[in-house]
Amino acid sequence: MDRKKVTIGELLQKKELGQKISMMTAYDYPTARLVDEAGIDTILVGDSLGMVVLGYDSTVPVTMDDMIHHCKAVCRAVKGSFVIGDMPFMSYQVSLEQAVQNAGRFIKEAGCDSVKLEGGSEVAPTVSAIVKAGIPVCAHIGLTPQTATMLSGFKVQGKDAESARKLVQSAKDLEQAGAFMVVMECIPDLLAARITKELKIPTIGIGGGKDCDGQVLVYHDVVGLFERFTPKFVKQYINLSPMIKEALVQYKNDLETGAFPGPEHTFSMSQEEAEKI
Ligand code: KIV
């Protein structure tokens, strides 16, 4: 199926029409092909890459070069989904120039359609600088894994009125700064609904309840390829890990018993030719 590229205008229109926006992470060519062919609106090449693909304990060690490498693979596969490249920790905090330069690499080198960065009102000037350079920015508030230590760990954010008010203000400041969309991670459903109502730009929930304009999940959680832990907000649609392990055990057994390779996997030549070798 050949798809036309999803546009920011179409994402905004979906919010206006009350149609849900789908987002899924992908980090490589074959996965991005599947996600694109499934008709998912947007692909996030998340820095969750660090945990689900590269084997780190957090997203903090992920580098710009890691992200560009994986974004390139995803962009080579995608026809229709709108691709968002996730700016890794310390690629946008040092200065506005550093942030704009690194955001530019996602667009120029990797071929992404936009970037995402974590943070509330304090990153509004950064969002504004990147948008002024002509690069669309998706914001990310609530639980921000790159700075989870500052938030005392991986916890639901905005549970009391005061912290919830700050998140509402952050969302408004980021919209004002020019963000075209905002991801809201691990916040109570009533707060997510309130922010969704107050913003013109779409909100994408991950642990934000059903009233967000769309949802994002990490691919490896959805298909059962990440076994270290499963957050409450995940719905697993298939459990591939045991299926893949079983296939690999069968392969090993087939080698050991001689069941593989069979004649159908083998190239042949005549006995006569073989004797001349
Ligand atoms: O890195 C990522 O995959 C993310 C999502 C969890 C929103 O930021």
PDB file of C-alpha atoms and ligand atoms in Angstrom:
ATOM      1  CA  MET A   1       0.000   0.000   0.000  1.00  0.00           C
ATOM      2  CA  ASP A   2       1.494   3.364  -1.044  1.00  0.00           C
ATOM      3  CA  ARG A   3       0.668   6.033   1.508  1.00  0.00           C
ATOM      4  CA  LYS A   4       0.823   9.792   1.231  1.00  0.00           C
ATOM      5  CA  LYS A   5       2.892  11.484   3.926  1.00  0.00           C
ATOM      6  CA  VAL A   6       0.819  12.533   6.965  1.00  0.00           C
ATOM      7  CA  THR A   7       1.081  16.293   7.555  1.00  0.00           C
ATOM      8  CA  ILE A   8       0.946  18.467  10.666  1.00  0.00           C
ATOM      9  CA  GLY A   9      -2.243  20.010   9.237  1.00  0.00           C
ATOM     10  CA  GLU A  10      -3.868  16.565   9.126  1.00  0.00           C
ATOM     11  CA  LEU A  11      -2.859  15.869  12.734  1.00  0.00           C
ATOM     12  CA  LEU A  12      -4.429  19.153  13.841  1.00  0.00           C
ATOM     13  CA  GLN A  13      -7.534  18.361  11.825  1.00  0.00           C
ATOM     14  CA  LYS A  14      -7.824  14.981  13.538  1.00  0.00           C
ATOM     15  CA  LYS A  15      -7.951  16.751  16.911  1.00  0.00           C
ATOM     16  CA  GLU A  16     -10.608  19.154  15.631  1.00  0.00           C
ATOM     17  CA  LEU A  17     -12.718  16.257  14.276  1.00  0.00           C
ATOM     18  CA  GLY A  18     -12.255  14.178  17.445  1.00  0.00           C
ATOM     19  CA  GLN A  19     -10.388  11.440  15.531  1.00  0.00           C
ATOM     20  CA  LYS A  20      -7.664   9.666  17.505  1.00  0.00           C
ATOM     21  CA  ILE A  21      -4.006  10.060  16.468  1.00  0.00           C
ATOM     22  CA  SER A  22      -1.855   6.912  16.540  1.00  0.00           C
ATOM     23  CA  MET A  23       1.860   6.971  17.374  1.00  0.00           C
ATOM     24  CA  MET A  24       4.252   4.025  17.771  1.00  0.00           C
ATOM     25  CA  THR A  25       7.982   3.917  18.337  1.00  0.00           C
ATOM     26  CA  ALA A  26      10.329   2.275  15.825  1.00  0.00           C
ATOM     27  CA  TYR A  27      14.111   2.166  15.682  1.00  0.00           C
ATOM     28  CA  ASP A  28      14.995   0.108  12.597  1.00  0.00           C
ATOM     29  CA  TYR A  29      14.056  -0.494   8.955  1.00  0.00           C
ATOM     30  CA  PRO A  30      11.942  -3.693   9.216  1.00  0.00           C
ATOM     31  CA  THR A  31       9.931  -2.417  12.195  1.00  0.00           C
ATOM     32  CA  ALA A  32       9.361   0.993  10.619  1.00  0.00           C
ATOM     33  CA  ARG A  33       8.063  -0.743   7.469  1.00  0.00           C
ATOM     34  CA  LEU A  34       5.510  -2.692   9.509  1.00  0.00           C
ATOM     35  CA  VAL A  35       4.404   0.359  11.494  1.00  0.00           C
ATOM     36  CA  ASP A  36       4.097   2.429   8.300  1.00  0.00           C
ATOM     37  CA  GLU A  37       2.203  -0.324   6.471  1.00  0.00           C
ATOM     38  CA  ALA A  38      -0.174  -0.645   9.443  1.00  0.00           C
ATOM     39  CA  GLY A  39      -1.198   2.955   8.699  1.00  0.00           C
ATOM     40  CA  ILE A  40       0.012   4.414  12.017  1.00  0.00           C
ATOM     41  CA  ASP A  41      -0.115   8.242  11.799  1.00  0.00           C
ATOM     42  CA  THR A  42       3.225   9.037  13.418  1.00  0.00           C
ATOM     43  CA  ILE A  43       6.434   7.150  14.225  1.00  0.00           C
ATOM     44  CA  LEU A  44       8.553   8.241  17.145  1.00  0.00           C
ATOM     45  CA  VAL A  45      12.191   7.210  16.983  1.00  0.00           C
ATOM     46  CA  GLY A  46      12.330   7.501  20.760  1.00  0.00           C
ATOM     47  CA  ASP A  47      15.433   7.605  22.900  1.00  0.00           C
ATOM     48  CA  SER A  48      13.761   4.603  24.587  1.00  0.00           C
ATOM     49  CA  LEU A  49      16.060   3.042  21.956  1.00  0.00           C
ATOM     50  CA  GLY A  50      18.664   3.072  24.733  1.00  0.00           C
ATOM     51  CA  MET A  51      16.643   0.711  26.927  1.00  0.00           C
ATOM     52  CA  VAL A  52      14.751  -1.549  24.504  1.00  0.00           C
ATOM     53  CA  VAL A  53      17.407  -1.943  21.784  1.00  0.00           C
ATOM     54  CA  LEU A  54      20.819  -0.930  23.152  1.00  0.00           C
ATOM     55  CA  GLY A  55      20.501  -2.556  26.592  1.00  0.00           C
ATOM     56  CA  TYR A  56      21.132   0.501  28.798  1.00  0.00           C
ATOM     57  CA  ASP A  57      19.312   0.931  32.142  1.00  0.00           C
ATOM     58  CA  SER A  58      18.028   4.379  31.166  1.00  0.00           C
ATOM     59  CA  THR A  59      17.775   6.735  28.195  1.00  0.00           C
ATOM     60  CA  VAL A  60      20.545   8.996  29.536  1.00  0.00           C
ATOM     61  CA  PRO A  61      23.568   7.416  27.711  1.00  0.00           C
ATOM     62  CA  VAL A  62      21.936   7.672  24.255  1.00  0.00           C
ATOM     63  CA  THR A  63      23.969   9.938  21.941  1.00  0.00           C
ATOM     64  CA  MET A  64      23.125  12.115  18.938  1.00  0.00           C
ATOM     65  CA  ASP A  65      25.026   9.665  16.712  1.00  0.00           C
ATOM     66  CA  ASP A  66      22.955   6.730  18.063  1.00  0.00           C
ATOM     67  CA  MET A  67      19.758   8.633  17.278  1.00  0.00           C
ATOM     68  CA  ILE A  68      20.821   9.745  13.798  1.00  0.00           C
ATOM     69  CA  HIS A  69      21.907   6.193  12.889  1.00  0.00           C
ATOM     70  CA  HIS A  70      18.519   4.727  13.874  1.00  0.00           C
ATOM     71  CA  CYS A  71      16.455   7.623  12.483  1.00  0.00           C
ATOM     72  CA  LYS A  72      18.126   7.111   9.087  1.00  0.00           C
ATOM     73  CA  ALA A  73      17.109   3.430   9.063  1.00  0.00           C
ATOM     74  CA  VAL A  74      13.511   4.322   9.996  1.00  0.00           C
ATOM     75  CA  CYS A  75      13.251   7.113   7.415  1.00  0.00           C
ATOM     76  CA  ARG A  76      14.495   4.786   4.662  1.00  0.00           C
ATOM     77  CA  ALA A  77      11.484   2.545   5.368  1.00  0.00           C
ATOM     78  CA  VAL A  78       8.680   5.048   5.845  1.00  0.00           C
ATOM     79  CA  LYS A  79       6.316   6.292   3.149  1.00  0.00           C
ATOM     80  CA  GLY A  80       3.333   7.740   5.004  1.00  0.00           C
ATOM     81  CA  SER A  81       3.883   8.005   8.763  1.00  0.00           C
ATOM     82  CA  PHE A  82       5.072  11.373  10.083  1.00  0.00           C
ATOM     83  CA  VAL A  83       8.514  10.708  11.644  1.00  0.00           C
ATOM     84  CA  ILE A  84       9.595  12.359  14.897  1.00  0.00           C
ATOM     85  CA  GLY A  85      13.228  12.080  16.049  1.00  0.00           C
ATOM     86  CA  ASP A  86      13.791  12.227  19.808  1.00  0.00           C
ATOM     87  CA  MET A  87      16.525  14.622  20.939  1.00  0.00           C
ATOM     88  CA  PRO A  88      18.730  12.771  23.461  1.00  0.00           C
ATOM     89  CA  PHE A  89      19.825  14.034  26.869  1.00  0.00           C
ATOM     90  CA  MET A  90      22.288  16.960  26.678  1.00  0.00           C
ATOM     91  CA  SER A  91      21.724  17.542  22.960  1.00  0.00           C
ATOM     92  CA  TYR A  92      19.535  20.635  23.560  1.00  0.00           C
ATOM     93  CA  GLN A  93      20.293  21.834  27.113  1.00  0.00           C
ATOM     94  CA  VAL A  94      23.676  23.554  26.696  1.00  0.00           C
ATOM     95  CA  SER A  95      22.665  26.472  24.468  1.00  0.00           C
ATOM     96  CA  LEU A  96      20.034  27.488  21.937  1.00  0.00           C
ATOM     97  CA  GLU A  97      22.662  27.201  19.178  1.00  0.00           C
ATOM     98  CA  GLN A  98      23.499  23.633  20.209  1.00  0.00           C
ATOM     99  CA  ALA A  99      19.778  22.771  20.268  1.00  0.00           C
ATOM    100  CA  VAL A 100      19.097  24.226  16.801  1.00  0.00           C
ATOM    101  CA  GLN A 101      22.190  22.569  15.312  1.00  0.00           C
ATOM    102  CA  ASN A 102      21.304  19.148  16.702  1.00  0.00           C
ATOM    103  CA  ALA A 103      17.632  19.485  15.725  1.00  0.00           C
ATOM    104  CA  GLY A 104      18.870  20.302  12.227  1.00  0.00           C
ATOM    105  CA  ARG A 105      20.819  17.017  12.043  1.00  0.00           C
ATOM    106  CA  PHE A 106      17.569  15.048  12.535  1.00  0.00           C
ATOM    107  CA  ILE A 107      16.068  16.802   9.522  1.00  0.00           C
ATOM    108  CA  LYS A 108      19.098  17.163   7.202  1.00  0.00           C
ATOM    109  CA  GLU A 109      21.062  13.962   7.914  1.00  0.00           C
ATOM    110  CA  ALA A 110      18.378  11.527   9.003  1.00  0.00           C
ATOM    111  CA  GLY A 111      15.368  12.740   7.009  1.00  0.00           C
ATOM    112  CA  CYS A 112      12.976  13.099   9.984  1.00  0.00           C
ATOM    113  CA  ASP A 113       9.910  15.334   9.702  1.00  0.00           C
ATOM    114  CA  SER A 114      10.288  16.841  13.184  1.00  0.00           C
ATOM    115  CA  VAL A 115      11.986  16.492  16.565  1.00  0.00           C
ATOM    116  CA  LYS A 116      10.785  15.902  20.129  1.00  0.00           C
ATOM    117  CA  LEU A 117      12.344  17.178  23.313  1.00  0.00           C
ATOM    118  CA  GLU A 118      11.512  16.740  26.998  1.00  0.00           C
ATOM    119  CA  GLY A 119      10.671  19.461  29.505  1.00  0.00           C
ATOM    120  CA  GLY A 120       8.106  22.039  30.635  1.00  0.00           C
ATOM    121  CA  SER A 121       8.028  25.841  30.605  1.00  0.00           C
ATOM    122  CA  GLU A 122      11.816  25.948  31.090  1.00  0.00           C
ATOM    123  CA  VAL A 123      12.413  24.565  27.572  1.00  0.00           C
ATOM    124  CA  ALA A 124       9.914  26.914  25.874  1.00  0.00           C
ATOM    125  CA  PRO A 125      12.757  29.232  24.634  1.00  0.00           C
ATOM    126  CA  THR A 126      14.509  26.161  23.134  1.00  0.00           C
ATOM    127  CA  VAL A 127      11.313  25.044  21.399  1.00  0.00           C
ATOM    128  CA  SER A 128      10.855  28.566  20.080  1.00  0.00           C
ATOM    129  CA  ALA A 129      14.444  28.755  18.720  1.00  0.00           C
ATOM    130  CA  ILE A 130      14.117  25.394  16.908  1.00  0.00           C
ATOM    131  CA  VAL A 131      10.695  26.290  15.477  1.00  0.00           C
ATOM    132  CA  LYS A 132      12.076  29.661  14.281  1.00  0.00           C
ATOM    133  CA  ALA A 133      14.741  27.683  12.385  1.00  0.00           C
ATOM    134  CA  GLY A 134      11.878  25.980  10.525  1.00  0.00           C
ATOM    135  CA  ILE A 135      11.879  22.662  12.384  1.00  0.00           C
ATOM    136  CA  PRO A 136       8.596  21.356  13.849  1.00  0.00           C
ATOM    137  CA  VAL A 137       8.857  20.425  17.546  1.00  0.00           C
ATOM    138  CA  CYS A 138       6.822  17.944  19.569  1.00  0.00           C
ATOM    139  CA  ALA A 139       6.997  18.689  23.311  1.00  0.00           C
ATOM    140  CA  HIS A 140       7.046  16.069  26.103  1.00  0.00           C
ATOM    141  CA  ILE A 141       5.804  16.813  29.635  1.00  0.00           C
ATOM    142  CA  GLY A 142       4.882  14.874  32.794  1.00  0.00           C
ATOM    143  CA  LEU A 143       7.306  12.051  33.462  1.00  0.00           C
ATOM    144  CA  THR A 144      10.415  13.008  31.509  1.00  0.00           C
ATOM    145  CA  PRO A 145      12.717   9.953  31.629  1.00  0.00           C
ATOM    146  CA  GLN A 146      15.926  11.858  30.774  1.00  0.00           C
ATOM    147  CA  THR A 147      15.595  13.790  34.043  1.00  0.00           C
ATOM    148  CA  ALA A 148      13.767  11.159  36.110  1.00  0.00           C
ATOM    149  CA  THR A 149      16.351  11.521  38.906  1.00  0.00           C
ATOM    150  CA  MET A 150      15.219  15.148  39.387  1.00  0.00           C
ATOM    151  CA  LEU A 151      11.635  13.860  39.635  1.00  0.00           C
ATOM    152  CA  SER A 152      12.659  11.285  42.309  1.00  0.00           C
ATOM    153  CA  GLY A 153      12.294   8.377  39.904  1.00  0.00           C
ATOM    154  CA  PHE A 154       9.778   6.983  37.422  1.00  0.00           C
ATOM    155  CA  LYS A 155       6.598   8.258  39.116  1.00  0.00           C
ATOM    156  CA  VAL A 156       3.202   9.598  38.042  1.00  0.00           C
ATOM    157  CA  GLN A 157       3.443  13.425  37.793  1.00  0.00           C
ATOM    158  CA  GLY A 158       0.867  16.120  38.595  1.00  0.00           C
ATOM    159  CA  LYS A 159      -1.121  14.196  41.199  1.00  0.00           C
ATOM    160  CA  ASP A 160      -1.723  17.227  43.447  1.00  0.00           C
ATOM    161  CA  ALA A 161      -3.338  20.491  42.388  1.00  0.00           C
ATOM    162  CA  GLU A 162      -0.121  22.539  42.604  1.00  0.00           C
ATOM    163  CA  SER A 163       2.025  20.267  40.418  1.00  0.00           C
ATOM    164  CA  ALA A 164      -0.943  19.746  38.071  1.00  0.00           C
ATOM    165  CA  ARG A 165      -1.286  23.545  37.641  1.00  0.00           C
ATOM    166  CA  LYS A 166       2.416  23.720  36.711  1.00  0.00           C
ATOM    167  CA  LEU A 167       1.899  21.054  34.026  1.00  0.00           C
ATOM    168  CA  VAL A 168      -1.106  22.950  32.606  1.00  0.00           C
ATOM    169  CA  GLN A 169       1.078  26.083  32.456  1.00  0.00           C
ATOM    170  CA  SER A 170       3.941  24.134  30.838  1.00  0.00           C
ATOM    171  CA  ALA A 171       1.623  22.790  28.149  1.00  0.00           C
ATOM    172  CA  LYS A 172       0.342  26.304  27.405  1.00  0.00           C
ATOM    173  CA  ASP A 173       3.874  27.781  27.318  1.00  0.00           C
ATOM    174  CA  LEU A 174       5.049  25.043  24.931  1.00  0.00           C
ATOM    175  CA  GLU A 175       2.058  25.613  22.644  1.00  0.00           C
ATOM    176  CA  GLN A 176       2.786  29.352  22.750  1.00  0.00           C
ATOM    177  CA  ALA A 177       6.452  28.623  21.893  1.00  0.00           C
ATOM    178  CA  GLY A 178       5.305  26.911  18.695  1.00  0.00           C
ATOM    179  CA  ALA A 179       5.191  23.176  19.525  1.00  0.00           C
ATOM    180  CA  PHE A 180       2.827  21.386  17.100  1.00  0.00           C
ATOM    181  CA  MET A 181       2.016  18.532  19.500  1.00  0.00           C
ATOM    182  CA  VAL A 182       2.688  17.490  23.095  1.00  0.00           C
ATOM    183  CA  VAL A 183       3.371  14.043  24.529  1.00  0.00           C
ATOM    184  CA  MET A 184       2.095  13.656  28.110  1.00  0.00           C
ATOM    185  CA  GLU A 185       3.674  10.783  30.017  1.00  0.00           C
ATOM    186  CA  CYS A 186       2.339   9.304  33.265  1.00  0.00           C
ATOM    187  CA  ILE A 187      -0.107  11.959  34.418  1.00  0.00           C
ATOM    188  CA  PRO A 188      -3.603  11.415  35.899  1.00  0.00           C
ATOM    189  CA  ASP A 189      -6.420  11.071  33.362  1.00  0.00           C
ATOM    190  CA  LEU A 190      -8.376  14.105  34.637  1.00  0.00           C
ATOM    191  CA  LEU A 191      -5.314  16.347  34.261  1.00  0.00           C
ATOM    192  CA  ALA A 192      -4.587  14.970  30.768  1.00  0.00           C
ATOM    193  CA  ALA A 193      -8.221  15.624  29.785  1.00  0.00           C
ATOM    194  CA  ARG A 194      -8.000  19.186  31.114  1.00  0.00           C
ATOM    195  CA  ILE A 195      -4.794  19.956  29.175  1.00  0.00           C
ATOM    196  CA  THR A 196      -6.233  18.346  26.029  1.00  0.00           C
ATOM    197  CA  LYS A 197      -9.276  20.624  26.321  1.00  0.00           C
ATOM    198  CA  GLU A 198      -7.226  23.779  26.886  1.00  0.00           C
ATOM    199  CA  LEU A 199      -4.771  23.285  23.981  1.00  0.00           C
ATOM    200  CA  LYS A 200      -5.365  23.755  20.262  1.00  0.00           C
ATOM    201  CA  ILE A 201      -2.455  21.418  19.437  1.00  0.00           C
ATOM    202  CA  PRO A 202      -2.939  17.637  19.787  1.00  0.00           C
ATOM    203  CA  THR A 203      -1.965  15.835  22.983  1.00  0.00           C
ATOM    204  CA  ILE A 204      -0.523  12.313  22.829  1.00  0.00           C
ATOM    205  CA  GLY A 205      -0.814  10.249  25.983  1.00  0.00           C
ATOM    206  CA  ILE A 206       1.387   7.477  27.321  1.00  0.00           C
ATOM    207  CA  GLY A 207      -0.148   6.732  30.680  1.00  0.00           C
ATOM    208  CA  GLY A 208      -2.437   9.761  30.367  1.00  0.00           C
ATOM    209  CA  GLY A 209      -5.823   8.055  29.974  1.00  0.00           C
ATOM    210  CA  LYS A 210      -8.271   7.858  27.103  1.00  0.00           C
ATOM    211  CA  ASP A 211      -9.156  11.539  26.687  1.00  0.00           C
ATOM    212  CA  CYS A 212      -5.836  12.532  25.051  1.00  0.00           C
ATOM    213  CA  ASP A 213      -6.048  13.273  21.316  1.00  0.00           C
ATOM    214  CA  GLY A 214      -3.861  10.243  20.609  1.00  0.00           C
ATOM    215  CA  GLN A 215      -1.709   7.558  22.198  1.00  0.00           C
ATOM    216  CA  VAL A 216       1.882   6.391  21.886  1.00  0.00           C
ATOM    217  CA  LEU A 217       3.394   3.103  23.038  1.00  0.00           C
ATOM    218  CA  VAL A 218       6.855   1.596  22.781  1.00  0.00           C
ATOM    219  CA  TYR A 219       6.886  -1.068  20.029  1.00  0.00           C
ATOM    220  CA  HIS A 220       8.877  -3.598  22.063  1.00  0.00           C
ATOM    221  CA  ASP A 221       6.267  -3.408  24.881  1.00  0.00           C
ATOM    222  CA  VAL A 222       3.369  -3.862  22.441  1.00  0.00           C
ATOM    223  CA  VAL A 223       4.805  -6.976  20.771  1.00  0.00           C
ATOM    224  CA  GLY A 224       6.405  -8.548  23.847  1.00  0.00           C
ATOM    225  CA  LEU A 225      10.053  -8.031  22.977  1.00  0.00           C
ATOM    226  CA  PHE A 226      11.055  -6.195  26.181  1.00  0.00           C
ATOM    227  CA  GLU A 227      10.978  -8.494  29.180  1.00  0.00           C
ATOM    228  CA  ARG A 228      12.739  -6.455  31.907  1.00  0.00           C
ATOM    229  CA  PHE A 229       9.557  -4.702  33.154  1.00  0.00           C
ATOM    230  CA  THR A 230       6.117  -3.659  31.878  1.00  0.00           C
ATOM    231  CA  PRO A 231       4.656  -0.275  32.899  1.00  0.00           C
ATOM    232  CA  LYS A 232       0.957  -0.137  33.938  1.00  0.00           C
ATOM    233  CA  PHE A 233      -0.014   1.876  30.826  1.00  0.00           C
ATOM    234  CA  VAL A 234       1.180  -0.795  28.370  1.00  0.00           C
ATOM    235  CA  LYS A 235      -1.189  -3.047  26.455  1.00  0.00           C
ATOM    236  CA  GLN A 236       0.672  -6.021  24.985  1.00  0.00           C
ATOM    237  CA  TYR A 237      -1.001  -7.195  21.746  1.00  0.00           C
ATOM    238  CA  ILE A 238       1.263 -10.186  21.068  1.00  0.00           C
ATOM    239  CA  ASN A 239       4.009 -11.909  23.047  1.00  0.00           C
ATOM    240  CA  LEU A 240       6.762 -12.550  20.508  1.00  0.00           C
ATOM    241  CA  SER A 241       9.693 -13.346  22.828  1.00  0.00           C
ATOM    242  CA  PRO A 242       8.667 -16.948  23.705  1.00  0.00           C
ATOM    243  CA  MET A 243       7.677 -17.586  20.068  1.00  0.00           C
ATOM    244  CA  ILE A 244      11.054 -16.398  18.786  1.00  0.00           C
ATOM    245  CA  LYS A 245      12.929 -18.365  21.486  1.00  0.00           C
ATOM    246  CA  GLU A 246      10.999 -21.525  20.545  1.00  0.00           C
ATOM    247  CA  ALA A 247      11.916 -21.047  16.858  1.00  0.00           C
ATOM    248  CA  LEU A 248      15.607 -20.661  17.753  1.00  0.00           C
ATOM    249  CA  VAL A 249      15.578 -23.807  19.921  1.00  0.00           C
ATOM    250  CA  GLN A 250      13.957 -25.718  17.024  1.00  0.00           C
ATOM    251  CA  TYR A 251      16.655 -24.435  14.645  1.00  0.00           C
ATOM    252  CA  LYS A 252      19.409 -25.659  16.983  1.00  0.00           C
ATOM    253  CA  ASN A 253      17.702 -29.072  17.325  1.00  0.00           C
ATOM    254  CA  ASP A 254      17.309 -29.355  13.544  1.00  0.00           C
ATOM    255  CA  LEU A 255      21.051 -28.736  13.080  1.00  0.00           C
ATOM    256  CA  GLU A 256      21.915 -31.314  15.709  1.00  0.00           C
ATOM    257  CA  THR A 257      19.543 -33.998  14.317  1.00  0.00           C
ATOM    258  CA  GLY A 258      20.364 -33.296  10.658  1.00  0.00           C
ATOM    259  CA  ALA A 259      16.801 -32.155   9.850  1.00  0.00           C
ATOM    260  CA  PHE A 260      18.243 -28.875   8.512  1.00  0.00           C
ATOM    261  CA  PRO A 261      19.453 -28.149   5.902  1.00  0.00           C
ATOM    262  CA  GLY A 262      17.315 -30.432   3.713  1.00  0.00           C
ATOM    263  CA  PRO A 263      17.550 -30.924  -0.076  1.00  0.00           C
ATOM    264  CA  GLU A 264      15.165 -27.969  -0.556  1.00  0.00           C
ATOM    265  CA  HIS A 265      17.756 -25.653   1.079  1.00  0.00           C
ATOM    266  CA  THR A 266      20.723 -27.086  -0.821  1.00  0.00           C
ATOM    267  CA  PHE A 267      22.367 -26.310  -4.207  1.00  0.00           C
ATOM    268  CA  SER A 268      23.359 -29.377  -6.202  1.00  0.00           C
ATOM    269  CA  MET A 269      25.734 -30.335  -9.035  1.00  0.00           C
ATOM    270  CA  SER A 270      26.077 -33.591 -10.935  1.00  0.00           C
ATOM    271  CA  GLN A 271      28.165 -36.372  -9.404  1.00  0.00           C
ATOM    272  CA  GLU A 272      30.171 -36.418 -12.642  1.00  0.00           C
ATOM    273  CA  GLU A 273      31.155 -32.733 -12.283  1.00  0.00           C
ATOM    274  CA  ALA A 274      31.910 -33.232  -8.606  1.00  0.00           C
ATOM    275  CA  GLU A 275      34.384 -36.018  -9.411  1.00  0.00           C
ATOM    276  CA  LYS A 276      36.359 -33.598 -11.651  1.00  0.00           C
ATOM    277  CA  ILE A 277      36.972 -31.139  -8.845  1.00  0.00           C
TER     278      ILE A 277
HETATM  279  O1  KIV B   1      11.584   7.657  23.986  1.00  0.00           O
HETATM  280  C1  KIV B   1      10.385   7.346  23.851  1.00  0.00           C
HETATM  281  O2  KIV B   1      10.017   6.288  23.321  1.00  0.00           O
HETATM  282  C2  KIV B   1       9.403   8.298  24.356  1.00  0.00           C
HETATM  283  C3  KIV B   1       8.001   7.806  24.481  1.00  0.00           C
HETATM  284  C4  KIV B   1       7.907   6.902  25.642  1.00  0.00           C
HETATM  285  C5  KIV B   1       7.030   8.915  24.538  1.00  0.00           C
HETATM  286  O3  KIV B   1       9.731   9.387  24.664  1.00  0.00           O
END
